PDB file of C-alpha atoms in Angstrom:
ATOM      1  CA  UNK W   1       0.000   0.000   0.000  1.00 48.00           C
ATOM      2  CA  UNK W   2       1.938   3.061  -0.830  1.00 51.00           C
ATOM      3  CA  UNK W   3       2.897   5.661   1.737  1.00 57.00           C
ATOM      4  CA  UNK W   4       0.382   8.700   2.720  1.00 60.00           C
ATOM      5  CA  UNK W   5       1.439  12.224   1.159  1.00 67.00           C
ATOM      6  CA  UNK W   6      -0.053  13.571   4.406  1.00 74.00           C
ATOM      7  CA  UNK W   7       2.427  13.003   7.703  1.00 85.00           C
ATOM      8  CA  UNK W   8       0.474  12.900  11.057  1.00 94.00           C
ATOM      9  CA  UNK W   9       1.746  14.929  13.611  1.00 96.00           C
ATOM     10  CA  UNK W  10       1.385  14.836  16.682  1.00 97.00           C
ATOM     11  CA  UNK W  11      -0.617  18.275  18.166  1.00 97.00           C
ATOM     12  CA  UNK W  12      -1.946  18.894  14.905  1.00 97.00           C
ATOM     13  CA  UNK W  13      -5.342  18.968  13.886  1.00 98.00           C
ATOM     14  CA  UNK W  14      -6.633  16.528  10.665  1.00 98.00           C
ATOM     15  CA  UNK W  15      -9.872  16.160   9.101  1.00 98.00           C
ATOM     16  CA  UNK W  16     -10.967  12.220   8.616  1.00 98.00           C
ATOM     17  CA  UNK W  17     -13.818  10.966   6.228  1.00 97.00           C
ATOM     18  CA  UNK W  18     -13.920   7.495   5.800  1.00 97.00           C
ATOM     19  CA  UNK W  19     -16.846   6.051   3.052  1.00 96.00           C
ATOM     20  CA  UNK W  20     -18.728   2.627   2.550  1.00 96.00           C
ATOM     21  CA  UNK W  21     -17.563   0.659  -0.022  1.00 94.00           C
ATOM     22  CA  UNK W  22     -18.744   1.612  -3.136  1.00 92.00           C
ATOM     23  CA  UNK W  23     -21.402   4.400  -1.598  1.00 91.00           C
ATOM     24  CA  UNK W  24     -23.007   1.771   0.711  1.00 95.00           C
ATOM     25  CA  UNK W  25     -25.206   2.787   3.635  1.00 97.00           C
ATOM     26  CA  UNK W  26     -22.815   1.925   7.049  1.00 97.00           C
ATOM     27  CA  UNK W  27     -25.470   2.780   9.315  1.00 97.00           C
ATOM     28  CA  UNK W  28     -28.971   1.525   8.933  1.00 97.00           C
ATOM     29  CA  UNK W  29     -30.875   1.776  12.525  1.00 94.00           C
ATOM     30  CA  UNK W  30     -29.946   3.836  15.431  1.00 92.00           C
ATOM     31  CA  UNK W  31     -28.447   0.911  17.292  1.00 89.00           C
ATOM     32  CA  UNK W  32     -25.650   0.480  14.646  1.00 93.00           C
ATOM     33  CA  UNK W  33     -24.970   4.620  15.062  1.00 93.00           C
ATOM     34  CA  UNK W  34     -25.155   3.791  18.856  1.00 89.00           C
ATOM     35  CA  UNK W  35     -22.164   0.985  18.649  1.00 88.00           C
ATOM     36  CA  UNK W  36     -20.659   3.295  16.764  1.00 92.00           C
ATOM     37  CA  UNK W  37     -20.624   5.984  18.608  1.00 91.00           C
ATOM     38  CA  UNK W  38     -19.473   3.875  21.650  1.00 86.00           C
ATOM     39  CA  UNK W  39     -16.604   2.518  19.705  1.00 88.00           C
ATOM     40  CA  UNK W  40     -15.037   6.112  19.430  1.00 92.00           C
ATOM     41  CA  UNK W  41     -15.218   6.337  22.813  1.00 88.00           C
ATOM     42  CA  UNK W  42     -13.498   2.932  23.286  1.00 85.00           C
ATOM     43  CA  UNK W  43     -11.417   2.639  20.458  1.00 90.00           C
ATOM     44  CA  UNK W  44      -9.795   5.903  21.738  1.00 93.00           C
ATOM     45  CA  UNK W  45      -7.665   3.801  23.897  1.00 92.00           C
ATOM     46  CA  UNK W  46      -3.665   2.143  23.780  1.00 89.00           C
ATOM     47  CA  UNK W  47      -5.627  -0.427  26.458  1.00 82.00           C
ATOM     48  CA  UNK W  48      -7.505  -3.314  24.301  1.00 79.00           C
ATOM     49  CA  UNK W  49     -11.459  -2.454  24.026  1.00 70.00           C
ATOM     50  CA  UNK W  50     -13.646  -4.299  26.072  1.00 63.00           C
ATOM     51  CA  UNK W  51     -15.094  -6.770  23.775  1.00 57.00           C
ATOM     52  CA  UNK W  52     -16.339  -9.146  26.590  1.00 56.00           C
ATOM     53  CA  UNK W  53     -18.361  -6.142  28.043  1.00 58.00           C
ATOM     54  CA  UNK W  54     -21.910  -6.869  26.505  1.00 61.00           C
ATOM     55  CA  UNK W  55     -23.204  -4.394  28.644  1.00 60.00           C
ATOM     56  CA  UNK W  56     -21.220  -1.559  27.888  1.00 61.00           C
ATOM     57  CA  UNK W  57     -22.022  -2.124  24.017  1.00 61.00           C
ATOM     58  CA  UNK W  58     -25.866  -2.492  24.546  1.00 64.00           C
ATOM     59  CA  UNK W  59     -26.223   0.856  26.377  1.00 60.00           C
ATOM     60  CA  UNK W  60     -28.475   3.113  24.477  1.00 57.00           C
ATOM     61  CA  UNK W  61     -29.366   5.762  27.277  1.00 57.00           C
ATOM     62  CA  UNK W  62     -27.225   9.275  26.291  1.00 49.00           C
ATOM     63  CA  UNK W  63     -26.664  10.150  30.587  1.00 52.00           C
ATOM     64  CA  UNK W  64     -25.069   6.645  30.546  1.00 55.00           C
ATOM     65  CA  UNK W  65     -23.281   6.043  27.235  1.00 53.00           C
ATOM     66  CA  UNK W  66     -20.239   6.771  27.795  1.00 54.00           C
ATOM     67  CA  UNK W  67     -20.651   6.964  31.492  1.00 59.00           C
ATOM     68  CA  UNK W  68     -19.377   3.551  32.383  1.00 61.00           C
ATOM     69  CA  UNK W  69     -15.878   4.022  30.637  1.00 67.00           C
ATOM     70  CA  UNK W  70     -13.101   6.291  30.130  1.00 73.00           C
ATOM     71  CA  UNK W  71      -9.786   6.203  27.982  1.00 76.00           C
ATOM     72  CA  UNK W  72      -6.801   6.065  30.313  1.00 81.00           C
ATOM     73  CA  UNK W  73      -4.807   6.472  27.465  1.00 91.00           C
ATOM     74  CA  UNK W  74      -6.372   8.001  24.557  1.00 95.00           C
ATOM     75  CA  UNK W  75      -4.826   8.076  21.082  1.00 97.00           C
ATOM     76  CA  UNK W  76      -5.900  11.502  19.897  1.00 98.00           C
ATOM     77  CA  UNK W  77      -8.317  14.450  20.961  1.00 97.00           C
ATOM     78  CA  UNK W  78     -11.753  13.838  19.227  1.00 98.00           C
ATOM     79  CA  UNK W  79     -13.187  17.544  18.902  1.00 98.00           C
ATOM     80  CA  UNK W  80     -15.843  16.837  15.930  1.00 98.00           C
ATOM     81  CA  UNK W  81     -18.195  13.868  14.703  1.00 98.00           C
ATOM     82  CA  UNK W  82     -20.468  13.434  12.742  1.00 98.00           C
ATOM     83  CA  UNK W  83     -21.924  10.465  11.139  1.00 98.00           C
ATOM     84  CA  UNK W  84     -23.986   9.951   7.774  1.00 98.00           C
ATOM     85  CA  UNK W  85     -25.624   7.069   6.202  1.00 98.00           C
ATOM     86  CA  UNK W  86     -22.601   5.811   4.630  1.00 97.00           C
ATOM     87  CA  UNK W  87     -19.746   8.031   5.909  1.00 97.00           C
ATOM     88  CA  UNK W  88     -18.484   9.580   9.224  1.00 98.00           C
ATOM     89  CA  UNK W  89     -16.686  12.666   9.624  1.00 98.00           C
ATOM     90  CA  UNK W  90     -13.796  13.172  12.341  1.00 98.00           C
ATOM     91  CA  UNK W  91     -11.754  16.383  13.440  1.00 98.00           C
ATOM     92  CA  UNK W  92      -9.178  15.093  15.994  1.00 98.00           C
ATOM     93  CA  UNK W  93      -5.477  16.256  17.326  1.00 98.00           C
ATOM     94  CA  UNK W  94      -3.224  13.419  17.067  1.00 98.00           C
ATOM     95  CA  UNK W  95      -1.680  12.711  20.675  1.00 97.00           C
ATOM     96  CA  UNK W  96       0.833   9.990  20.270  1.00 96.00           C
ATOM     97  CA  UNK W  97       2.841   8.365  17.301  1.00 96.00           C
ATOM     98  CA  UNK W  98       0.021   6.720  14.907  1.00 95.00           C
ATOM     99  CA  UNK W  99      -2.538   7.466  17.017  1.00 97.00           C
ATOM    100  CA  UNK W 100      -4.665   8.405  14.309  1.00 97.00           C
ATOM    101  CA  UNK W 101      -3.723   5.027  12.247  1.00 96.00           C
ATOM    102  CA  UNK W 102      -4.419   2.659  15.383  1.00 96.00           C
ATOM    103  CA  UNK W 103      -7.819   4.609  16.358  1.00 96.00           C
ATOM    104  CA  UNK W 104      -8.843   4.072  12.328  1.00 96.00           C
ATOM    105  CA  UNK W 105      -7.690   0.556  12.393  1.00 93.00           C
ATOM    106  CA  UNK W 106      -9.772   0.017  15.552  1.00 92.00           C
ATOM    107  CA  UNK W 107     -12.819   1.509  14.565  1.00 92.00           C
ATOM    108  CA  UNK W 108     -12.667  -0.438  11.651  1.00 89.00           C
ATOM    109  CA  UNK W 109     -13.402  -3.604  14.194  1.00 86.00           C
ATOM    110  CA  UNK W 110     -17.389  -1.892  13.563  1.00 91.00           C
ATOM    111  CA  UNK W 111     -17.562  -4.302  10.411  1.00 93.00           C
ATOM    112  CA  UNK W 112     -17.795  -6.930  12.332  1.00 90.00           C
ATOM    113  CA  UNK W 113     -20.709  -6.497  13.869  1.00 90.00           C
ATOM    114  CA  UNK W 114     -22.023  -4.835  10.972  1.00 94.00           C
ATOM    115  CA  UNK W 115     -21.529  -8.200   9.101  1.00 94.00           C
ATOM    116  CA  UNK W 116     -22.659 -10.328  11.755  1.00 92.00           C
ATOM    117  CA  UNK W 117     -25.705  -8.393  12.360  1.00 92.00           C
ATOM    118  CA  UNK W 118     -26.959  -8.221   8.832  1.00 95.00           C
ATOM    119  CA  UNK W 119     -25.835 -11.846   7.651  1.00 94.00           C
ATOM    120  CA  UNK W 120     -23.128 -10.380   4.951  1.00 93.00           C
ATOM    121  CA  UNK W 121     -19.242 -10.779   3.759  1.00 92.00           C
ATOM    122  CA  UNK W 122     -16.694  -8.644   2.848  1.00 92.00           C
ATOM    123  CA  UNK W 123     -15.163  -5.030   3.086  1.00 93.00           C
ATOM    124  CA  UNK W 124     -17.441  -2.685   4.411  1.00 96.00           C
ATOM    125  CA  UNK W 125     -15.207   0.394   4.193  1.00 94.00           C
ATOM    126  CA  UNK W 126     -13.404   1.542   1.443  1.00 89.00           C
ATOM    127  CA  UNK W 127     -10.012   0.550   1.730  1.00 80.00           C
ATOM    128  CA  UNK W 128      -8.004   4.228   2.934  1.00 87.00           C
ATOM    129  CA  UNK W 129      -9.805   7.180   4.578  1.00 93.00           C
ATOM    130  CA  UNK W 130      -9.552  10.396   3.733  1.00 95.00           C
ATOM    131  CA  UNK W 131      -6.986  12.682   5.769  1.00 97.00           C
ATOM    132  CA  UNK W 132      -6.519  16.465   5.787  1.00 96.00           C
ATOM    133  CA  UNK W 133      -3.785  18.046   7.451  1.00 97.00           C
ATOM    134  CA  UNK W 134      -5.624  21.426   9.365  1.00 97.00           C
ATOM    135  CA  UNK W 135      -3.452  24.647   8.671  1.00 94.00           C
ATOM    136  CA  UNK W 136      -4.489  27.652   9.824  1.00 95.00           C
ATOM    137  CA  UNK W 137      -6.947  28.771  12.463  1.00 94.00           C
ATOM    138  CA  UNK W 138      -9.725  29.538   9.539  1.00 94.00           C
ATOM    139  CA  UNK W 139      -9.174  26.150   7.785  1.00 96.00           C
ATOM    140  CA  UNK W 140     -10.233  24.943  11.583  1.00 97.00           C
ATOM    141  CA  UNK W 141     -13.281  26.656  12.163  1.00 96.00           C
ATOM    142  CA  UNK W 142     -14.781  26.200   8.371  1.00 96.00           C
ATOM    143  CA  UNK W 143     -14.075  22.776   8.601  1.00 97.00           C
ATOM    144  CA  UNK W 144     -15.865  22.713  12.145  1.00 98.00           C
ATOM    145  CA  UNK W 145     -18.752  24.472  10.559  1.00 97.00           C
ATOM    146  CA  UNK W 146     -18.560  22.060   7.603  1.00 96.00           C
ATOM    147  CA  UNK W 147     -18.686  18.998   9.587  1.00 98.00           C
ATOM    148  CA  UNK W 148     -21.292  19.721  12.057  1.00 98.00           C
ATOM    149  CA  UNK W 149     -23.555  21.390   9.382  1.00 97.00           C
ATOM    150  CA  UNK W 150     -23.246  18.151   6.633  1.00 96.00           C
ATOM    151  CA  UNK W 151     -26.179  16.395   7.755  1.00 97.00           C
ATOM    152  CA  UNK W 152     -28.390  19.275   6.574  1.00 97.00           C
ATOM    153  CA  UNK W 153     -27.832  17.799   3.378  1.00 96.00           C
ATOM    154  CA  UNK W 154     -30.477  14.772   4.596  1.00 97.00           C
ATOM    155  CA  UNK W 155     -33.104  17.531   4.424  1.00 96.00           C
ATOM    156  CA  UNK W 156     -31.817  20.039   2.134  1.00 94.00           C
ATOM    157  CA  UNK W 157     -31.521  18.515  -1.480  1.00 90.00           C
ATOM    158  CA  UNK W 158     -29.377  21.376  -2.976  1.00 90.00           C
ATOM    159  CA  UNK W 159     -27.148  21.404   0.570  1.00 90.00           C
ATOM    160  CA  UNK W 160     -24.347  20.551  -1.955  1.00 88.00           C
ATOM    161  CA  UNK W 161     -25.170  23.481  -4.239  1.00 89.00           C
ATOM    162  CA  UNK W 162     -24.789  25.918  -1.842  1.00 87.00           C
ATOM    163  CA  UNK W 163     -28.615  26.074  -1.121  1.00 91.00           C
ATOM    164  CA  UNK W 164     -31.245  25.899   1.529  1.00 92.00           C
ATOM    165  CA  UNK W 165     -34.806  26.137   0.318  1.00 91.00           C
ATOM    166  CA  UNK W 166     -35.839  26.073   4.409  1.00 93.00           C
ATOM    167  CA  UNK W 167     -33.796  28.195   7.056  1.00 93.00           C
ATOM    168  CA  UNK W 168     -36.228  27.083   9.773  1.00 95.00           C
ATOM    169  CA  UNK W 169     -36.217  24.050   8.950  1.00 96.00           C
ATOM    170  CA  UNK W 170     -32.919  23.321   8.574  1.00 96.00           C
ATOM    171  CA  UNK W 171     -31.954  24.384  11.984  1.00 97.00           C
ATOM    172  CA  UNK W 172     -34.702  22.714  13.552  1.00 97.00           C
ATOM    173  CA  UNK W 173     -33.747  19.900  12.175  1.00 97.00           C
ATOM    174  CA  UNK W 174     -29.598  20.543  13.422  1.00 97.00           C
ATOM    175  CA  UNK W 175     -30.584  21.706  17.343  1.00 97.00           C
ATOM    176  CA  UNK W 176     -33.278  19.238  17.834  1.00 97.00           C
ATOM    177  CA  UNK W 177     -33.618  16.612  15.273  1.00 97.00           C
ATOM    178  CA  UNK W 178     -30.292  15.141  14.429  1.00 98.00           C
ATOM    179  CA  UNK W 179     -28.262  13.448  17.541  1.00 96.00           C
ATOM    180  CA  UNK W 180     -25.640  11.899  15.606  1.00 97.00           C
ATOM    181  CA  UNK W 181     -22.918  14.354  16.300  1.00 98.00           C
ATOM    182  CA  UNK W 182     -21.631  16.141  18.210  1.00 98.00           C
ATOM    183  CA  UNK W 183     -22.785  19.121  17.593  1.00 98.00           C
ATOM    184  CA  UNK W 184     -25.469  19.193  20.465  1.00 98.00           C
ATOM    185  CA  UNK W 185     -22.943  19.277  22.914  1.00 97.00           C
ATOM    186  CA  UNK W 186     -21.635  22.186  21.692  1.00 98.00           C
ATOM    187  CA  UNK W 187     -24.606  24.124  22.028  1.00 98.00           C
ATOM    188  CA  UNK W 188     -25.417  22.841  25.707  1.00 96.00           C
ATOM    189  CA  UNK W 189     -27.478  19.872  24.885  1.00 95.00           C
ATOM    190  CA  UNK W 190     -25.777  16.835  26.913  1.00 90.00           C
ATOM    191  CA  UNK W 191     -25.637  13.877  23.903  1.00 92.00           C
ATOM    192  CA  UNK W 192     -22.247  12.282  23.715  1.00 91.00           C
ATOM    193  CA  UNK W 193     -20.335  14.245  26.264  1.00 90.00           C
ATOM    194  CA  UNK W 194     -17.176  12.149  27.049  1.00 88.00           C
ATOM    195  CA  UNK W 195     -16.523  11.192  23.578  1.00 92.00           C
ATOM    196  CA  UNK W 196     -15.569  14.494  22.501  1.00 95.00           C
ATOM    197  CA  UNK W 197     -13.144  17.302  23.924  1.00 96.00           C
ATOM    198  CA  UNK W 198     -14.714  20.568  23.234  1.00 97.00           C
ATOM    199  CA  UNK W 199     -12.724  23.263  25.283  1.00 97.00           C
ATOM    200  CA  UNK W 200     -10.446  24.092  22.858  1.00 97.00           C
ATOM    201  CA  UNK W 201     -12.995  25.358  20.013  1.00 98.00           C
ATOM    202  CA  UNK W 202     -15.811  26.525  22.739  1.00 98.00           C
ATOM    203  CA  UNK W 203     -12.697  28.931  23.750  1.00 97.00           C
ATOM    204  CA  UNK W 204     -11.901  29.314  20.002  1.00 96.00           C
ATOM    205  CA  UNK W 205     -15.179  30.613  18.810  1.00 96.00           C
ATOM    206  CA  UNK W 206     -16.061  32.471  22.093  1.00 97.00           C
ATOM    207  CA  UNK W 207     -18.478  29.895  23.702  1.00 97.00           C
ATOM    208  CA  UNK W 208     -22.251  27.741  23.498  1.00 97.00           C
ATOM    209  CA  UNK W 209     -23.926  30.795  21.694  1.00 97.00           C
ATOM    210  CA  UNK W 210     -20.969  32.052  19.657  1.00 97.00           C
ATOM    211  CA  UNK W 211     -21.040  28.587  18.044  1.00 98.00           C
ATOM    212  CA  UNK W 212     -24.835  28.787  17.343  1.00 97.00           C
ATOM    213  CA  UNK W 213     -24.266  32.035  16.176  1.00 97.00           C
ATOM    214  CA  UNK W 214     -21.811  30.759  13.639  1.00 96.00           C
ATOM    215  CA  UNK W 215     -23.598  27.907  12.362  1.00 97.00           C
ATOM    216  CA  UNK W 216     -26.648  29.429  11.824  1.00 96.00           C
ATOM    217  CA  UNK W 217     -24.986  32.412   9.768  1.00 95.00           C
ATOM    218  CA  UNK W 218     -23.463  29.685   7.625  1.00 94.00           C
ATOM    219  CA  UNK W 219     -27.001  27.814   6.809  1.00 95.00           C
ATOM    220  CA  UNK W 220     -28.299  31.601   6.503  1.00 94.00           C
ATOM    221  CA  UNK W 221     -25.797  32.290   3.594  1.00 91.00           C
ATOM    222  CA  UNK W 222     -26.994  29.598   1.838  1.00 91.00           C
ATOM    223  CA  UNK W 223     -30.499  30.378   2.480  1.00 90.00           C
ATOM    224  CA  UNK W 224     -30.015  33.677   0.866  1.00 90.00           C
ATOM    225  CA  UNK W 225     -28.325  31.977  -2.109  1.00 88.00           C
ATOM    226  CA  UNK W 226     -31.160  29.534  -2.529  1.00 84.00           C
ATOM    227  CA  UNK W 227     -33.601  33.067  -2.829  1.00 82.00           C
ATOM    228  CA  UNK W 228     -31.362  34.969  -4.988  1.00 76.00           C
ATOM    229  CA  UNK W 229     -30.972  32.171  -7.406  1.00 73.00           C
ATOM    230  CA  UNK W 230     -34.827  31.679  -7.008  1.00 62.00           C
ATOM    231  CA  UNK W 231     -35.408  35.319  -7.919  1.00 51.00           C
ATOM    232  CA  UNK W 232     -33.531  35.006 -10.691  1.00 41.00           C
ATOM    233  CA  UNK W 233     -35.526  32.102 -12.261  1.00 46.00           C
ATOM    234  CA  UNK W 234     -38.612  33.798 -11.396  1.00 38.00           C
ATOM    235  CA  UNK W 235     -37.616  37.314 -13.227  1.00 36.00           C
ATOM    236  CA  UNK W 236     -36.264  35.023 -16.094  1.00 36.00           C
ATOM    237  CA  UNK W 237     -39.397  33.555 -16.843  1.00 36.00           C
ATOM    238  CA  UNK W 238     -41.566  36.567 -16.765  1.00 37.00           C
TER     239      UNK W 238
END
């Protein structure tokens, strides 16, 4: 397998996306986000996960998640998830030589269960993720924004295009809607609260409502361009 153009450092910041396998849908219920979820707390770890810990796996309640279990030893800072039907998003700060390659090689460990749960063989993941060395403070907080903001796209057809027909809805959907990210804990809504470390961009971007602040203005620029462009065809037609 040849060698990554991208060397990971350790402090730095990098942006992961790892895919299905050929576009396929790697989450299909909420208990596979749920084991998911739980594995990046685990999987965060030098120490072994605890496989034999049926208990710890099947916990679905958000106050007790993640309650049971803490990394001793964690691999890298997670900051930012977010997961989508058949990708996830990370923004972490590598903490120890190949932290980042051990925690993806761990979480990988989810196509097991995927398999065994749904009766199927083979890869479930592509074979590489995606890694994106953060640069400068702005690269950090649009790709913050980007991540947390991507499942809007679930809703919002054009999200891609750099449009939102629904401003409202949208951000209902964000705040109270989606749970699979971390994004809610950002804003003050307890969700996945020990799988993330969050002081370093709730100082960054000046705090809970600073950070609604900005995402909101970012799904509000897009708003506008969805009615300018809508104008446009309107006047075009007359």
């Amino acid at each position: 397998m040849p060698k990554r153009k991208v060397q990971l450092v350790n402090g730095e910041f990098y942006h992961i996306v790892k895919r299905g396998i050929e576009g396929r849908k790697i989450f299909l219920d909420d208990e596979d986000r749920f084991r998911f979820v739980n594995g990046l707390l685990v999987f965060n770890d030098k120490k072994p996960a605890p496989w034999d810990s049926r208990a710890f796996w099947r916990q679905r309640d958000p106050d007790s998640l993640t309650k049971s279990y803490q990394p001793k030893h964690p691999l890298v800072e997670i900051h930012v998830f977010t997961l989508m039907p058949n990708h996830f998003h990370l923004l972490v700060r590598q903490l120890t030589d190949n932290g980042i390659a051990t925690l993806m090689n761990k979480i990988g460990g989810y196509s097991y269960y995927f398999n065994k749960k749904y009766e199927r063989v083979g890869t479930l993941f592509q074979d590489r993720y995606k890694v994106k060395a953060i640069k400068t403070d702005i690269q950090l907080r649009n790709t913050f924004v980007y991540i947390h903001t991507n499942p809007i796209g679930l809703i919002e057809p054009k999200w891609k295009e750099w449009q939102v027909e629904s401003f409202q809805k949208a951000i209902h959907f964000l705040e109270n809607k989606y749970r699979w990210s971390s994004y809610w804990d950002y804003i003050g809504k307890s969700n996945f609260p020990r799988v993330t470390t969050r002081e370093f961009f709730l100082k960054l971007l000046g705090g809970e409502e600073e950070i609604r602040r900005e995402i909101r203005s970012w799904i509000e620029f897009k708003n506008e361009i969805f009615k300018d462009k809508k104008d446009l065809k309107e006047i075009s037609f007359e």
